[in-house]
C-alpha atoms as one frame of an Amber mdcrd trajectory, in Angstrom:
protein
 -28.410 130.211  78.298 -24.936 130.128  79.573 -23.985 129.662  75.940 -25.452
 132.502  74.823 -23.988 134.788  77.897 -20.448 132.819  76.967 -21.173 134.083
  73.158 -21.680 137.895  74.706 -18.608 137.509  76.138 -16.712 136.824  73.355
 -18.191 139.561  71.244 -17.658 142.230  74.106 -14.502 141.960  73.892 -12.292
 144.854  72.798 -10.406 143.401  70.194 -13.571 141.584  68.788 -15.477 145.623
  68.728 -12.392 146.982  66.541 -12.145 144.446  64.797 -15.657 144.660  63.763
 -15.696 148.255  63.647 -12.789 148.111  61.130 -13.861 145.563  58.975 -17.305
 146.890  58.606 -16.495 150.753  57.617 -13.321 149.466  56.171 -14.906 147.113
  54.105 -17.333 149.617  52.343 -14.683 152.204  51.659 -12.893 149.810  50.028
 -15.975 148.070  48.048 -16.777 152.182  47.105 -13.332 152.441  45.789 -13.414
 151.206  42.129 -10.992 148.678  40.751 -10.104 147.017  44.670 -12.971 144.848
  45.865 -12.930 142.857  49.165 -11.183 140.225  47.399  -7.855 142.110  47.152
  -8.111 144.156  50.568  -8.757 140.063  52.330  -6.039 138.869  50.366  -3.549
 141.624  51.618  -5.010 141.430  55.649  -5.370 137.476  55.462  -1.161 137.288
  56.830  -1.936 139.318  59.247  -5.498 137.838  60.799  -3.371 134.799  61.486
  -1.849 136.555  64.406  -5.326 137.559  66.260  -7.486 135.272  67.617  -9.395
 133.632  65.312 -12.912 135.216  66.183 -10.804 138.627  65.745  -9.804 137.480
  62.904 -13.043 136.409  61.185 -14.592 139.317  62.548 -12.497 141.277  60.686
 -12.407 139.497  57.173 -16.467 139.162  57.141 -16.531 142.717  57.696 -15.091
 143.577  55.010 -16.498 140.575  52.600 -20.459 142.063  53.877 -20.090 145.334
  53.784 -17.679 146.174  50.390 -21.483 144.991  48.889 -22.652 148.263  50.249
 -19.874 150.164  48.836 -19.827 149.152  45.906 -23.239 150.654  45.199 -22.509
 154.251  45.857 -19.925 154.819  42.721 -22.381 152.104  41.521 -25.372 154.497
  41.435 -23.992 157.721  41.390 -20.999 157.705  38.410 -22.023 154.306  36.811
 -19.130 152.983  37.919 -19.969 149.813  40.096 -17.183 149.461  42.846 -17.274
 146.101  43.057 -17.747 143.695  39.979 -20.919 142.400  41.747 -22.382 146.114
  41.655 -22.755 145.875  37.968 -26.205 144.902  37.718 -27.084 148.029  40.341
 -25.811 150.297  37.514 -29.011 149.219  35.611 -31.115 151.161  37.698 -29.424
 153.159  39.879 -28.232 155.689  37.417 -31.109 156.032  35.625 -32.556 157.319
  38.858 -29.728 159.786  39.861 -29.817 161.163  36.111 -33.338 162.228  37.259
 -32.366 163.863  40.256 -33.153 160.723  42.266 -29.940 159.594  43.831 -30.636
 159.610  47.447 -33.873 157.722  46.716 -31.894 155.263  44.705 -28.991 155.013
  47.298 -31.380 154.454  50.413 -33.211 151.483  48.248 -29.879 150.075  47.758
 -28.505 150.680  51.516 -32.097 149.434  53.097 -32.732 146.574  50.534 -28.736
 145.131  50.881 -29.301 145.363  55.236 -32.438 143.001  54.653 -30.849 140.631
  52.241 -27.075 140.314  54.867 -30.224 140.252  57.741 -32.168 137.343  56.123
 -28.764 135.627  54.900 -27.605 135.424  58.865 -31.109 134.254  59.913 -30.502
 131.649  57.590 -27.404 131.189  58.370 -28.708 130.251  62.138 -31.720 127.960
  60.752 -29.406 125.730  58.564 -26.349 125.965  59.943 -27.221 123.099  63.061
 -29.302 121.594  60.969 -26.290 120.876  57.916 -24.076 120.060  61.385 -26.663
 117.275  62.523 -26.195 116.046  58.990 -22.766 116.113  59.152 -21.463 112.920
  61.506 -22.758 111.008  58.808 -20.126 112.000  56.204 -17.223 110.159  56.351
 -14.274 109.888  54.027 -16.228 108.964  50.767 -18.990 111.614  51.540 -16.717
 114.736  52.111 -14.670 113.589  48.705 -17.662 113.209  47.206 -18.982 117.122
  48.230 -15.687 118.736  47.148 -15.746 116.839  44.008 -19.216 118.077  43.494
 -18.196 121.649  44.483 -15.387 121.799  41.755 -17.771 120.267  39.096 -20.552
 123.358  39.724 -17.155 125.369  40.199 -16.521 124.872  36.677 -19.844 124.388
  35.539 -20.672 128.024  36.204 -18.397 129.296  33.777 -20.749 129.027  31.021
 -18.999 129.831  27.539 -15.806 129.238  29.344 -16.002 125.490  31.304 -12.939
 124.182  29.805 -10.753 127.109  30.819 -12.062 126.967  34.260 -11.739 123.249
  34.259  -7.743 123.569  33.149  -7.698 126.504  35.805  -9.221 124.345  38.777
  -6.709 121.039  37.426  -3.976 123.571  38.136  -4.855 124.723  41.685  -5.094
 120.577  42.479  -1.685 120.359  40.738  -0.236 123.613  42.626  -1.519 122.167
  46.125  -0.046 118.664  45.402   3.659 120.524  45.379   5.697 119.434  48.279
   5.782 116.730  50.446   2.580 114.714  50.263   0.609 114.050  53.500   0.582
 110.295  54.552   4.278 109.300  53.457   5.510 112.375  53.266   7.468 111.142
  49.756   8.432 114.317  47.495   6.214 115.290  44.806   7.041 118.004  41.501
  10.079 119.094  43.647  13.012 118.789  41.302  15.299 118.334  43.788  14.461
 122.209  44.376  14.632 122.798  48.533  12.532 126.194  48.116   9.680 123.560
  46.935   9.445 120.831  49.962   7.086 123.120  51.287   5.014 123.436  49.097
   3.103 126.423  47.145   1.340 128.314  50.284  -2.221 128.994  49.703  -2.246
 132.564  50.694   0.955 133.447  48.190  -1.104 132.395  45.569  -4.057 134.342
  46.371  -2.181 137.704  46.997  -0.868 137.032  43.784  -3.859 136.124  41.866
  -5.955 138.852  43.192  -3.935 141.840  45.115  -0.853 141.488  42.997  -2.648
 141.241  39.938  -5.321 143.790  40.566  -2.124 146.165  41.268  -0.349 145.837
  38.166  -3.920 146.496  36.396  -4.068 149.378  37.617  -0.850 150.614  37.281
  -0.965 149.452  33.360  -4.591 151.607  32.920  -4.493 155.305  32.400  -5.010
 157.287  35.317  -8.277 158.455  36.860 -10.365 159.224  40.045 -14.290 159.391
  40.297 -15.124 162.965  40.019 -16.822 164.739  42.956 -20.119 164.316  43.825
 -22.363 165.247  46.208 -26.097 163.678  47.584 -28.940 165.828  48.865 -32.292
 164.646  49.951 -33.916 162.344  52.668 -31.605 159.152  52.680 -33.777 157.339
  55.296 -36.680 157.248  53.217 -35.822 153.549  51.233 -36.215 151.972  54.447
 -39.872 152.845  54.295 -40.156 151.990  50.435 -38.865 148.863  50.899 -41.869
 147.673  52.887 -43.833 148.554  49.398 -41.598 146.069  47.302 -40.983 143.055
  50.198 -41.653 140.614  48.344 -39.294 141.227  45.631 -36.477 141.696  48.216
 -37.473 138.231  50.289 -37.200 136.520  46.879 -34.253 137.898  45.921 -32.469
 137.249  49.421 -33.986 133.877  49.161 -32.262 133.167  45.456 -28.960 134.979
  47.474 -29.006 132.223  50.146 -29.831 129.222  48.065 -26.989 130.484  45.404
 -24.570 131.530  48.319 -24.685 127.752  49.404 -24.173 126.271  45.989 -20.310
 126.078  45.297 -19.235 128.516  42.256 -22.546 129.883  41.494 -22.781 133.394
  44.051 -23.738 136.744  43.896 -23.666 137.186  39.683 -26.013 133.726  39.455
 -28.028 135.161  41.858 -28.420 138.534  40.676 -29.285 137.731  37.349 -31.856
 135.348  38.702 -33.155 137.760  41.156 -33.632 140.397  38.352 -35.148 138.157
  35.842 -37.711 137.453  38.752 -38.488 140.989  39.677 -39.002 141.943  35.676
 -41.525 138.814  35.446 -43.313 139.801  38.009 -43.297 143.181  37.827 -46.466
 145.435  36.712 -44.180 147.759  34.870 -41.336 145.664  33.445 -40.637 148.291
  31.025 -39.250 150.507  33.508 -36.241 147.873  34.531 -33.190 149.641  33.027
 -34.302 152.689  33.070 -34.651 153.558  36.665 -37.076 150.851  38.125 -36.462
 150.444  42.246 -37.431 146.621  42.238 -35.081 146.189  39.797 -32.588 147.972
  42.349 -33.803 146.414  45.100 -33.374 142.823  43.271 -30.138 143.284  42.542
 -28.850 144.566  46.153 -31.089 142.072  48.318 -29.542 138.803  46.491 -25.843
 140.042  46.066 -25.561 141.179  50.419 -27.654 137.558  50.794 -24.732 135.927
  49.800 -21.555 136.359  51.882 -23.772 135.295  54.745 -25.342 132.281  52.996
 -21.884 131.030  51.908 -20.765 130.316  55.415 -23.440 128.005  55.778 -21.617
 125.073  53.944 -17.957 126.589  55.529 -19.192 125.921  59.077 -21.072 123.286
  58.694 -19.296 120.975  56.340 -15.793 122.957  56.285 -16.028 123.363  52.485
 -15.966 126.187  50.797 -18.092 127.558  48.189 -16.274 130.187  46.233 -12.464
 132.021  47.006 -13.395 134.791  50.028 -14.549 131.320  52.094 -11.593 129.627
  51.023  -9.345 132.168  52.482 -11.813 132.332  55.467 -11.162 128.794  55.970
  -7.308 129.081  56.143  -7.823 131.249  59.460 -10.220 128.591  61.015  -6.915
 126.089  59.977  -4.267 128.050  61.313  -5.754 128.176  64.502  -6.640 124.370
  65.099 -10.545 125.177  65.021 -12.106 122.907  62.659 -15.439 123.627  61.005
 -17.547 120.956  61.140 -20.401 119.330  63.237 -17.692 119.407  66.347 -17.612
 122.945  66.079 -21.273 123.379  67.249 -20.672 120.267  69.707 -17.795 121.990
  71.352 -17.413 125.834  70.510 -21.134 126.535  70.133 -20.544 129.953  72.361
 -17.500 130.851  69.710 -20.698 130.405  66.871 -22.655 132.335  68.448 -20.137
 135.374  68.755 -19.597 134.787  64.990 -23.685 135.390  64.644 -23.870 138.157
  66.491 -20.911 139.926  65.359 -22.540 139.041  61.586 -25.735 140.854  63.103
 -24.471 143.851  64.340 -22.072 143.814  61.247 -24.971 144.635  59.148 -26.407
 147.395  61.303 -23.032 149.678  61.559 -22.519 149.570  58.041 -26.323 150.510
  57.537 -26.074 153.744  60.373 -22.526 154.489  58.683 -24.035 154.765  55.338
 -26.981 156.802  56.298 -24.635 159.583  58.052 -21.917 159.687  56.294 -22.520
 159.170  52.430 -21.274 162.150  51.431 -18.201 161.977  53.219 -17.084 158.751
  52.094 -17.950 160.543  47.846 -14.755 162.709  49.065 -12.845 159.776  50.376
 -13.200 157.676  46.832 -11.166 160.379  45.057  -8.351 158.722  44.848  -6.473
 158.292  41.586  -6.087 154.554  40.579  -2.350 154.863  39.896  -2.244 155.737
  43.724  -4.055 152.495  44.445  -2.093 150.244  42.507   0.834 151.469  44.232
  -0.419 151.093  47.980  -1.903 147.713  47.165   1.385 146.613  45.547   3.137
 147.761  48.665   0.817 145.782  51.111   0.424 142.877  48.923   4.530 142.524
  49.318   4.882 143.117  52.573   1.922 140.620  53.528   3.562 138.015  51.543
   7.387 138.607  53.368   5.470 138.378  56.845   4.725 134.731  56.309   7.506
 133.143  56.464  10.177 135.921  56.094  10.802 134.451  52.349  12.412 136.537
  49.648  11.430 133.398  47.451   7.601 133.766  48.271   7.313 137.016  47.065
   9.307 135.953  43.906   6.421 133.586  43.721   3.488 135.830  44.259   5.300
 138.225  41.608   5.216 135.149  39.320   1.022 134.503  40.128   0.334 138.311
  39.801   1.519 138.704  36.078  -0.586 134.908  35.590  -3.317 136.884  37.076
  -2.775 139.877  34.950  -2.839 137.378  31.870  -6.167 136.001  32.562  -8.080
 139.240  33.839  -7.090 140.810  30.460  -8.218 137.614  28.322 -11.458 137.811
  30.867 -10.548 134.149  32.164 -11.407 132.529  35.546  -9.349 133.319  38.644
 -11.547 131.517  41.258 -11.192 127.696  39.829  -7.264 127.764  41.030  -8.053
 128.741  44.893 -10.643 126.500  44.614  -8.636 123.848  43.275  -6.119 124.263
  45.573  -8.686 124.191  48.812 -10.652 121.552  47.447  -7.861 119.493  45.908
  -6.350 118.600  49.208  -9.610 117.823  51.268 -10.439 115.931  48.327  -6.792
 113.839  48.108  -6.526 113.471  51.780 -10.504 111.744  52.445  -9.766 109.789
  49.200  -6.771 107.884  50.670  -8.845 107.504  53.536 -11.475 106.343  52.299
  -9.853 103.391  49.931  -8.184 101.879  52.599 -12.245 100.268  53.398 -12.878
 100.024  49.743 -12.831  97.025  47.751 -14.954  96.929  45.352 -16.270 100.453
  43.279 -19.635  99.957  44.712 -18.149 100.454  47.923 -17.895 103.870  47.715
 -21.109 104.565  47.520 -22.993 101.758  49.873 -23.924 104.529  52.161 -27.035
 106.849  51.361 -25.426 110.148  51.924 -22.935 108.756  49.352 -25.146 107.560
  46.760 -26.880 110.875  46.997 -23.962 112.944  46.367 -22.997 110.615  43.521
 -26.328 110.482  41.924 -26.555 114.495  41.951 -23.042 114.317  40.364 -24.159
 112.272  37.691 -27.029 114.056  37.443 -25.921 117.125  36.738 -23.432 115.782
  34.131 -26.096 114.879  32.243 -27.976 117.671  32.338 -24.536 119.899  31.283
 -24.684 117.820  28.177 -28.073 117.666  27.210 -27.623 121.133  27.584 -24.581
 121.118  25.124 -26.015 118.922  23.046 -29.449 121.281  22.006 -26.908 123.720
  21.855 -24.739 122.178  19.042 -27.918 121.071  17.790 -29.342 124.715  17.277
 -26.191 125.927  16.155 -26.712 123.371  13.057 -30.114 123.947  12.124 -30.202
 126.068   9.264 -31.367 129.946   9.451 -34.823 130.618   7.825 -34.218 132.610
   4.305 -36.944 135.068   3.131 -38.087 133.919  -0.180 -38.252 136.028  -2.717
 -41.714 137.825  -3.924 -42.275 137.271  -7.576 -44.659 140.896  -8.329 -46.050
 138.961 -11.153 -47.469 136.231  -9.887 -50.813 137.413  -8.041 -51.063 133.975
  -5.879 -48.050 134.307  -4.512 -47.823 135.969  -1.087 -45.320 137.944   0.481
């Protein structure tokens, strides 16, 4: 109990209510404004976050990662123009149903079914959460290599028609993190005898580069545009009461959101997709999916708002991350000496708690916003993209000069945003680098740990947790290529050729 009153606390505080306030309305005017995302808007506020404490701080960056979700939908629904990538899938549905006059319908489906999937998420969240932490003091070294190694191989493996550029991609983010002065001898590694490069390649230059500085240039490159103005009219409060008629649907598809949200790499597409393909199956009118069907909707919303929840599971419990948003997440927990992990729950269980709570009520200002003030935020989004790219340029600089004061950095990030720009127009893989680079030095750091007890390569997997994590390692790598192999296999088995009907020949059929 005095926990949970220290917890209160914590969230009561004013810093921690504008902080939440700000990320939370902040976060879905940015996910309703197409062509940012929350990616780019955490990317240009993670500099600053490292100033606050770090439960402001958090507070503020899961704002925005939960609610952009419900942003995204609006443009998403009403102009077929998802907001966020995510909100693609919602453009199945949700247009079809506002080109029959249906648009508050399909927007309160999409508001009420995206509050139960962040609500079920967080429940989760709370279930697991201890129970991954009582886990936890059993992985040592070998263990926690052997997780990160896992989480770059699904990384990768998720790129389907694309694993060996997203393998290259996550090689370079290890390569980019082992710049600098290694950590146990502190020798100098890929320096050149270059003094700007002791340091290393920060993290969070990379990422504003990647994704802000990137995203900026995009914009700036595309012609011109702004949503047009629209405007909703109808009851917007009446999804919350559909909803109850399609539950099961939406706790399956919040269910696939949390079990995908905890696998590294996988996320909210995987888990859309799968959602969907569920609610079609098991639908009683599957031939209305795509042309205006609310499970479908409701599918698609539940799973993806599931997700930014379910993904901290693995962050606080294990302190690995599971896709780039937790990653940056992760370097505010760092900066501030609080280390996620089972000692986390042992010693800062109140500071948890806050983070619950604030995840809670997170979820139910966003849904209140929404239902008051859709049509204000329609007038808000009509901003050309030109406009954008120029304001996110701006920030993305300035956040990158008020790390360490470094002219060089920015060079740096400049350098990252045209690699970014390269790979978003050839449609290649941004997340494997940040991944790399996260996972790459928890991974080199609890190797060299861990050998110092290992003699033999049985060793390193004598322990159970161990041999688990290296059997589902293998595992999978056998499945990828059985996978590839009925693939190739397919791809060589001749196409069947229509033979011929000779008009002649009575036996013969056609």
């Amino acid at each position: 109990m005095e926990t949970l009153l220290s917890g209160i606390s914590i969230l009561l505080q004013w810093q921690v209510i504008v902080a939440l306030l700000i990320g939370s309305i902040g976060g879905v005017i940015i996910g309703a404004l197409p062509g940012v995302g929350a990616a780019v808007a955490i990317a240009i506020l993670l500099p600053a976050t490292f100033a606050f404490e770090p439960i402001v701080g958090l507070t503020l960056l899961l704002g925005i990662y939960g609610s952009s979700m419900y942003g995204g939908a609006i443009p998403a629904i009403l102009i077929n123009t998802p907001g966020t990538a995510v909100n693609a899938l919602t453009t199945y549905d949700g247009y079809p149903m506002t080109k029959r006059g249906q648009g508050h319908r399909a927007l309160s489906l999409a508001y009420s079914a995206s509050f139960f999937g962040g609500v079920f998420a967080i429940i989760c969240l709370m279930v697991l959460s201890p129970v991954l932490a009582l886990v936890a003091p059993h992985f040592g070294s070998r263990e926690i290599f052997l997780a990160a190694l896992l989480g770059i191989i699904l990384v990768v493996l998720a790129h389907r028609g694309q694993i060996f550029a997203a393998g290259m991609l996550a090689a370079f983010g290890i390569f980019l993190n082992s710049v600098g002065l290694e950590p146990v001898k502190y020798t100098r590694r890929f320096t050149f005898d270059q003094s700007w490069l002791a340091s290393g390649i920060d993290l969070i230059v990379v990422v504003l580069g990647l994704f802000a500085i990137s995203q900026a240039f995009l914009l700036l490159l595309e012609k011109n545009h702004a949503p047009g103005d629209t405007h909703v009219s109808g009851n917007i409060f009446a999804g919350l009461k559909e909803l109850l008629g399609v539950k099961r649907v939406a706790t399956v598809s919040s269910s696939i959101g949390v079990f995908m949200g905890m696998v590294p790499g996988t996320g909210e597409f995987t888990s859309q997709f799968l959602s969907y393909t569920y609610a079609q199956k098991t639908s009683k009118n599957p031939e209305k999916f795509g042309d205006g069907s609310p499970e479908g909707l409701v599918a698609s919303e539940a799973a993806n708002n599931a997700v930014p929840g379910a993904a901290m599971i693995p962050l606080l419990a294990l302190g690995i991350p599971g896709e780039a948003l937790t990653a940056m997440m992760l370097s505010v927990f760092y900066v501030h000496n609080v280390i996620p992990g089972p000692q986390l729950f042992e010693n800062q269980m109140d500071f948890v708690l806050a983070l619950y709570m604030a995840l809670i009520l997170l979820n139910v200002i966003v849904l209140v916003f929404l239902l008051f003030s859709t049509n204000l935020l329609l007038k808000i989004i009509q901003i050309p993209t030109r406009f954008l790219g120029v304001m996110i340029l701006i920030l993305a600089f300035v956040g990158v000069y008020s790390l360490r004061n470094s002219i060089t950095d920015c060079a740096i990030a400049a350098g990252f945003g045209v690699f970014g720009l390269i790979l978003k127009r050839l449609d290649l893989p941004i997340v494997p680098i940040i991944l790399g680079m996260v996972l790459g030095g928890i991974m080199e750091t609890k190797l060299r740990s861990a050998m110092a007890r290992v003699k033999t390569p049985l060793d390193f997997i004598d322990r159970p947790i161990a041999a688990i994590l290296f059997g589902l390692i293998v595992l999978i790598l056998i499945l990828h290529c059985r996978t590839l192999y009925f693939e190739f296999k397919n791809k060589l088995r001749p196409e069947p050729t229509m033979q011929p009907v000779d008009s002649d020949n009575p036996n013969q059929q056609g």
